[in-house]
Structures are given as structure tokens and as C-alpha cells.
Amino acid sequence: MRHPRNETPSIFWKTTPIGYGYSDRKSEPFIASGFYYNHQWGVSEQHKSADLPNTGPYLVTNKHVIQPSDYPQPDSVIAYTRNPGEVQETTRHHIDLYKSDGEPKWREHPENNNIDIVLIPLDFELRETAMFHRANIVSDPTSISGGDLAEVVGYPAEMRNFHRLPILRQALISSSYQVSFYDSPYFVIDARLHDGMSGSPVVYAPSVVDIEVDEQEIDSDWGTVEPFTVEGTTERKHTRLLGVHSGERLEFDDEISMEDIESDLPNRDSDPDLRDFLRELEGRLENIERETGINRVWHAKYIDDIIRNY
């Protein structure tokens, strides 16, 4: 008999916490989130063209995660896979970020370097059920609209001792999914997320109910449908990958930065107390913005773009 804790939804098997590995200093065991992805081209191996890009598997996360501004540049990232048959047992992997010649291994968008998504090729095998696939990416954007509920699956930094199982948070899609928000390649969600959730998959998993019924009997004299009997129902979910959450602040061209304010001071060194106050104010504003719950999500379709252009 399978243990109940092994009946974890498959979405939990597809994600991983991400840490940093260094050759010359202690590793950082937990920084952000990521997920596994395999690109299926819809053709069998024997019919696959030689010029098709590598299908994977890949580790997907944010570009700012592997190029951090607040940590030394890591040599590798640390990720985990779950062992078959026991969801709480994991295997730890060190994934090199650079080739032997110093070139980066990760792949990013070839035309827009602002897109905060990277794919890191993996050299270990993963079960099909432990990865997202191309079929999970939304093919019809009009089927998703503002006001729909999505789910964010990742690893809040505040929670470290939890068998590396992710946390699932509900989020409201707060902008049009099919129209770029503020002319940028992302949409926004409303959810209270936390540090460490950068790189989390954002998914849409509506319930589909299959109903088996007896044949309907129509009364031709009255134009009515006779009552019918429900034989049984089956509820299932089809998870669709909407995008990759980024914990970076939302910034707009018309914002006034702290650098702009400081440059307008009569003497940059004349009033250090004022400068300290401005820095404290900036921190408070960032906290207020975080508390508003508005979060950026980069469209999953750019994963396909990245793979096709390598």
C-alpha cells in the first residue's frame, strides 16, 4: 500500500529550491525557486530532425537568480530531485553554470535581454511526471483572463526545514494575460509572496468534471427534457504553465529614483542625515510595494523562444 504522503500532487515534484555553490567559499543552501522542464517536439526520436534544438531536461528560473546583485557570482546552483516512492527523500545536484572555457551554460532570450528567464541544461535524467512539458504551456491566451485564479508554487525563504516541499499560494491574475503589461513581456498577479519565491512556476489548473448520465428523454409535446440520472462524476485537473514569477521590483520609466533625488541635493556630502533618511524611505517604500502583493510573471511562451533559438 502506498503511503498517503506519497500521493502528493505532481506539481510538487516539478519544483526545486535553488542554492548557490562556490569553489572558494561556503555554499548558500537556499536562495530562490525553480522548476524542471522538458521540451517535447511532438515527434518520435527516430523521426526527430537533427537540427531540432535539445529538448532538455532544463532547470528554469530567473536570470537575476543566477546573476545575483547581493551575492558573489556562484560557480554552480544547487537543486534537488525527489526520489521515486518517497516524496520526502531528495537527491542533491550541483549544476555548473559555466563551461570549461568560462562561457555560461545557461540560455536566455536571444532578442530581449530584459526577459528574466533562463534555462540551464541538465546532465541527469528526470521522470516525465517530474517536469513541465511544452503541452503545459497555454496555446490559446484568450482562454486566460484577468480575474482568473492562478497558483504559485515555490519556496519562501522563511521556511527552510520542510523536507524541501514547496508552498502553494493562490494568486489573482490582475492584468490581461494576452496583452503585455506596460508594453513589457509579462503580466501581473495579486498575491502575498515572499523572498525565495523568485523562479517559481505560475500555473492555472481549472477543475474539469466529467459526468456520466443516462440518455436524455425529450417530451416532444411539451418541449421539455425529462429528469436524468447522474451515474457518476470524475474530477480532474489539467495544469497549464502560465509563466515564471520574478521577485524583482516593478519599475517604470517615469519613476523618480533615489539617485535622481540625491543628484539634486546642493551638496552631496553636506547633509548625511538627509541621505540616510532618503535611504530609509526607499526601504519603507519597497516594503509597502511588497505588501501590496503586485507581482510580475514572465510569460511561459518565452521558454519556447529560448529553446528554439539555440
Coordinates of C-alpha atoms in Angstrom, one line a residue:
M1 CA 0.0 0.0 0.0
R2 CA 1.3 3.4 -0.9
H3 CA 1.9 5.8 2.0
P4 CA -0.5 8.8 1.9
R5 CA 2.3 11.3 1.9
N6 CA 3.4 9.8 -1.5
E7 CA 0.1 10.9 -3.0
T8 CA 1.5 14.5 -3.3
P9 CA 0.2 16.4 -6.4
S10 CA 2.6 16.1 -9.3
I11 CA 3.1 19.9 -9.3
F12 CA 5.2 19.5 -6.1
W13 CA 7.6 17.1 -7.9
K14 CA 8.3 19.5 -10.6
T15 CA 9.8 22.3 -8.5
T16 CA 13.0 22.7 -6.5
P17 CA 14.6 25.1 -4.1
I18 CA 17.8 26.7 -5.5
G19 CA 21.0 27.4 -3.7
Y20 CA 24.5 28.7 -4.7
G21 CA 27.7 26.6 -4.9
Y22 CA 31.2 28.2 -4.8
S23 CA 34.6 26.8 -5.4
D24 CA 36.3 29.1 -2.8
R25 CA 33.7 29.7 -0.1
K26 CA 30.8 28.1 1.8
S27 CA 27.7 27.4 -0.3
E28 CA 24.4 29.2 0.2
P29 CA 21.9 26.3 0.5
F30 CA 18.7 28.2 -0.2
I31 CA 18.2 31.4 -2.2
A32 CA 15.3 31.0 -4.7
S33 CA 13.0 28.6 -6.6
G34 CA 13.0 26.9 -9.9
F35 CA 11.3 24.1 -11.8
Y36 CA 12.1 21.3 -14.3
Y37 CA 11.1 21.5 -18.0
N38 CA 11.4 19.1 -21.0
H39 CA 10.5 20.3 -24.5
Q40 CA 8.6 17.7 -26.5
W41 CA 8.6 18.4 -30.2
G42 CA 5.7 16.1 -30.9
V43 CA 7.8 13.6 -33.0
S44 CA 9.4 10.3 -32.0
E45 CA 13.1 10.1 -31.5
Q46 CA 13.6 8.2 -34.8
H47 CA 11.8 10.9 -36.8
K48 CA 13.4 13.8 -35.0
S49 CA 15.3 16.1 -37.3
A50 CA 19.0 16.6 -36.4
D51 CA 18.6 20.4 -36.5
L52 CA 16.0 20.5 -33.7
P53 CA 17.3 22.0 -30.5
N54 CA 17.9 19.9 -27.5
T55 CA 14.7 19.0 -25.8
G56 CA 16.1 19.1 -22.3
P57 CA 15.7 18.5 -19.4
Y58 CA 16.3 22.0 -18.2
L59 CA 16.2 23.8 -14.9
V60 CA 14.1 27.0 -15.3
T61 CA 14.5 30.0 -13.0
N62 CA 15.0 33.8 -13.2
K63 CA 18.1 35.4 -14.7
H64 CA 18.6 37.6 -11.7
V65 CA 18.7 34.4 -9.6
I66 CA 21.9 33.1 -11.3
Q67 CA 23.4 36.6 -11.7
P68 CA 22.7 38.0 -8.2
S69 CA 23.4 41.6 -7.2
D70 CA 23.5 40.8 -3.5
Y71 CA 25.7 37.7 -3.5
P72 CA 29.0 36.8 -5.1
Q73 CA 28.6 35.2 -8.5
P74 CA 28.1 31.5 -8.0
D75 CA 30.0 28.8 -9.8
S76 CA 27.1 26.4 -9.7
V77 CA 23.5 26.2 -8.5
I78 CA 22.2 23.6 -6.0
A79 CA 18.9 21.9 -6.9
Y80 CA 17.0 18.8 -5.7
T81 CA 15.0 16.0 -7.3
R82 CA 12.6 13.8 -5.4
N83 CA 13.2 10.0 -5.1
P84 CA 10.5 7.7 -6.6
G85 CA 8.3 6.2 -3.9
E86 CA 9.2 8.7 -1.2
V87 CA 8.3 12.3 -1.7
Q88 CA 10.3 13.5 1.3
E89 CA 13.6 11.9 0.1
T90 CA 15.6 14.1 -2.2
T91 CA 18.8 13.9 -4.2
R92 CA 21.0 17.0 -4.3
H93 CA 22.6 18.1 -7.5
H94 CA 25.3 20.7 -8.2
I95 CA 24.7 22.2 -11.6
D96 CA 27.7 24.0 -13.1
L97 CA 26.9 27.4 -14.6
Y98 CA 30.0 27.7 -16.7
K99 CA 31.7 25.6 -19.4
S100 CA 35.4 24.7 -19.1
D101 CA 36.2 27.7 -21.3
G102 CA 34.3 30.1 -19.0
E103 CA 31.3 30.5 -21.2
P104 CA 27.9 30.5 -19.4
K105 CA 25.9 27.3 -19.8
W106 CA 22.6 28.9 -19.2
R107 CA 20.3 30.1 -22.1
E108 CA 18.4 33.3 -22.2
H109 CA 16.1 35.1 -24.6
P110 CA 18.1 35.8 -27.8
E111 CA 16.3 39.1 -28.6
N112 CA 15.2 40.7 -25.4
N113 CA 17.7 40.5 -22.5
N114 CA 15.2 42.1 -20.2
I115 CA 13.2 38.9 -20.1
D116 CA 14.0 37.4 -16.6
I117 CA 14.0 33.7 -17.6
V118 CA 17.0 31.4 -18.0
L119 CA 17.2 27.7 -18.9
I120 CA 20.1 25.6 -17.6
P121 CA 20.7 22.3 -19.4
L122 CA 20.9 19.3 -17.1
D123 CA 23.1 16.2 -17.3
F124 CA 20.9 13.9 -15.2
E125 CA 17.7 12.2 -16.1
L126 CA 14.2 13.1 -14.7
R127 CA 11.0 11.2 -14.8
E128 CA 8.4 12.6 -17.2
T129 CA 6.0 13.4 -14.3
A130 CA 8.7 15.4 -12.6
M131 CA 8.8 18.0 -15.4
F132 CA 6.7 20.5 -17.2
H133 CA 6.4 20.0 -20.9
R134 CA 5.6 22.1 -24.0
A135 CA 2.0 20.8 -23.8
N136 CA 1.6 22.5 -20.5
I137 CA 2.2 26.0 -22.0
V138 CA -1.0 27.8 -22.8
S139 CA -1.7 27.6 -26.5
D140 CA -4.7 29.8 -26.5
P141 CA -4.1 33.0 -24.5
T142 CA -7.7 34.1 -24.8
S143 CA -8.7 31.2 -22.5
I144 CA -7.0 33.0 -19.6
S145 CA -8.3 36.4 -18.4
G146 CA -7.8 38.9 -15.7
G147 CA -9.7 37.8 -12.6
D148 CA -8.9 34.1 -13.0
L149 CA -7.2 32.4 -10.1
A150 CA -3.7 31.0 -10.6
E151 CA -1.3 29.2 -8.3
V152 CA 2.4 30.0 -7.4
V153 CA 4.5 27.0 -6.3
G154 CA 7.8 27.8 -4.6
Y155 CA 9.9 28.1 -1.5
P156 CA 9.6 31.1 0.8
A157 CA 13.0 31.9 2.4
E158 CA 11.5 32.0 5.8
M159 CA 10.8 28.2 5.6
R160 CA 13.9 26.1 5.4
N161 CA 13.3 22.9 7.3
F162 CA 10.3 21.5 5.4
H163 CA 11.7 18.4 3.6
R164 CA 12.2 20.7 0.6
L165 CA 8.5 20.6 -0.2
P166 CA 7.2 23.7 -1.8
I167 CA 4.4 26.1 -0.7
L168 CA 1.4 26.7 -2.9
R169 CA -0.1 30.2 -2.9
Q170 CA -3.2 31.3 -4.7
A171 CA -2.9 34.4 -6.9
L172 CA -5.3 36.6 -8.8
I173 CA -4.4 37.4 -12.4
S174 CA -4.6 41.1 -12.2
S175 CA -3.8 42.2 -15.7
S176 CA -4.8 41.0 -19.2
Y177 CA -2.9 37.8 -19.9
Q178 CA -2.9 38.2 -23.6
V179 CA -1.8 41.8 -23.6
S180 CA 1.7 42.8 -22.4
F181 CA 1.6 44.8 -19.2
Y182 CA 3.0 48.3 -19.6
D183 CA 4.4 47.2 -23.0
S184 CA 6.6 44.6 -21.2
P185 CA 6.6 40.8 -21.8
Y186 CA 4.9 40.0 -18.5
F187 CA 1.6 40.1 -16.7
V188 CA 0.9 40.8 -13.1
I189 CA -0.7 38.8 -10.3
D190 CA -2.0 39.8 -6.9
A191 CA -0.6 37.5 -4.2
R192 CA 1.3 37.8 -1.0
L193 CA 4.5 36.1 -1.9
H194 CA 7.9 36.1 -0.1
D195 CA 11.6 36.3 -0.7
G196 CA 12.8 33.0 -2.1
M197 CA 9.8 32.6 -4.5
S198 CA 11.7 34.1 -7.5
G199 CA 11.7 31.5 -10.2
S200 CA 8.5 29.8 -9.1
P201 CA 6.2 28.4 -11.8
V202 CA 2.8 30.2 -12.0
V203 CA 0.1 27.7 -13.1
Y204 CA -3.5 27.6 -14.0
A205 CA -5.3 24.4 -13.0
P206 CA -9.1 24.6 -13.6
S207 CA -11.1 21.6 -12.5
V208 CA -12.8 19.7 -15.2
V209 CA -15.7 17.5 -14.2
D210 CA -16.6 14.5 -16.4
I211 CA -20.3 13.5 -15.8
E212 CA -21.8 10.2 -17.0
V213 CA -25.6 10.4 -17.4
D214 CA -28.4 8.3 -18.8
E215 CA -29.7 9.2 -22.2
Q216 CA -31.9 12.3 -22.1
E217 CA -35.6 11.9 -22.9
I218 CA -37.3 14.8 -24.6
D219 CA -41.0 15.2 -24.4
S220 CA -41.9 16.3 -27.9
D221 CA -45.4 17.5 -26.8
W222 CA -44.1 19.9 -24.2
G223 CA -40.6 20.6 -25.5
T224 CA -39.1 19.6 -22.2
V225 CA -36.3 17.4 -21.0
E226 CA -37.2 14.6 -18.6
P227 CA -35.1 14.3 -15.5
F228 CA -32.0 12.2 -16.0
T229 CA -29.9 10.2 -13.6
V230 CA -26.2 11.1 -12.9
E231 CA -24.3 7.8 -13.0
G232 CA -21.0 9.1 -11.7
T233 CA -18.6 12.1 -11.8
T234 CA -14.9 12.3 -12.1
E235 CA -13.0 15.5 -11.3
R236 CA -9.6 16.0 -12.9
K237 CA -7.2 18.9 -13.4
H238 CA -5.1 19.9 -16.4
T239 CA -2.3 22.1 -15.2
R240 CA -1.2 24.8 -17.6
L241 CA 2.0 26.8 -17.2
L242 CA 1.4 30.5 -17.3
G243 CA 4.8 31.9 -16.6
V244 CA 7.8 32.4 -14.3
H245 CA 7.4 34.5 -11.2
S246 CA 10.0 37.2 -10.6
G247 CA 10.5 38.8 -7.2
E248 CA 12.2 41.8 -8.7
R249 CA 10.6 45.2 -8.2
L250 CA 8.3 46.6 -10.8
E251 CA 9.9 49.7 -12.2
F252 CA 8.6 52.2 -14.8
D253 CA 10.5 54.8 -16.9
D254 CA 8.6 57.7 -15.3
E255 CA 9.6 56.8 -11.7
I256 CA 12.0 59.2 -9.9
S257 CA 14.8 57.1 -8.4
M258 CA 16.8 57.8 -5.2
E259 CA 19.8 58.6 -7.5
D260 CA 17.8 61.4 -9.1
I261 CA 16.9 62.9 -5.8
E262 CA 20.5 62.7 -4.5
S263 CA 21.9 64.3 -7.6
D264 CA 19.6 67.3 -6.9
L265 CA 21.0 67.9 -3.4
P266 CA 23.0 71.1 -3.3
N267 CA 26.0 69.3 -1.8
R268 CA 26.0 65.5 -1.9
D269 CA 28.0 65.4 1.4
S270 CA 26.5 68.4 3.2
D271 CA 23.7 66.6 4.9
P272 CA 24.4 62.9 5.6
D273 CA 21.3 62.7 7.8
L274 CA 19.1 63.6 4.9
R275 CA 20.8 60.9 2.8
D276 CA 20.3 58.3 5.5
F277 CA 16.6 59.4 5.7
L278 CA 16.2 59.0 2.0
R279 CA 17.7 55.5 2.1
E280 CA 15.4 54.6 4.9
L281 CA 12.4 56.0 3.0
E282 CA 13.4 53.9 0.0
G283 CA 13.4 50.8 2.1
R284 CA 10.0 51.6 3.5
L285 CA 8.6 52.2 0.0
E286 CA 9.9 48.8 -1.1
N287 CA 8.2 47.2 1.9
I288 CA 5.0 48.9 1.1
E289 CA 5.2 47.8 -2.6
R290 CA 5.9 44.2 -1.4
E291 CA 2.9 44.3 0.9
T292 CA 0.6 45.5 -1.9
G293 CA 1.0 42.0 -3.4
I294 CA 1.5 43.0 -7.0
N295 CA 4.0 40.6 -8.6
R296 CA 5.5 40.2 -12.1
V297 CA 5.2 37.0 -14.1
W298 CA 7.1 36.5 -17.3
H299 CA 5.1 34.6 -20.0
A300 CA 5.9 30.9 -20.4
K301 CA 5.9 31.2 -24.2
Y302 CA 9.4 32.7 -23.9
I303 CA 10.7 29.3 -22.7
D304 CA 9.8 28.0 -26.2
D305 CA 11.6 31.0 -27.8
I306 CA 14.7 30.4 -25.8
I307 CA 14.9 26.7 -26.8
R308 CA 14.1 27.2 -30.5
N309 CA 16.9 29.8 -30.8
Y310 CA 19.8 27.6 -29.5

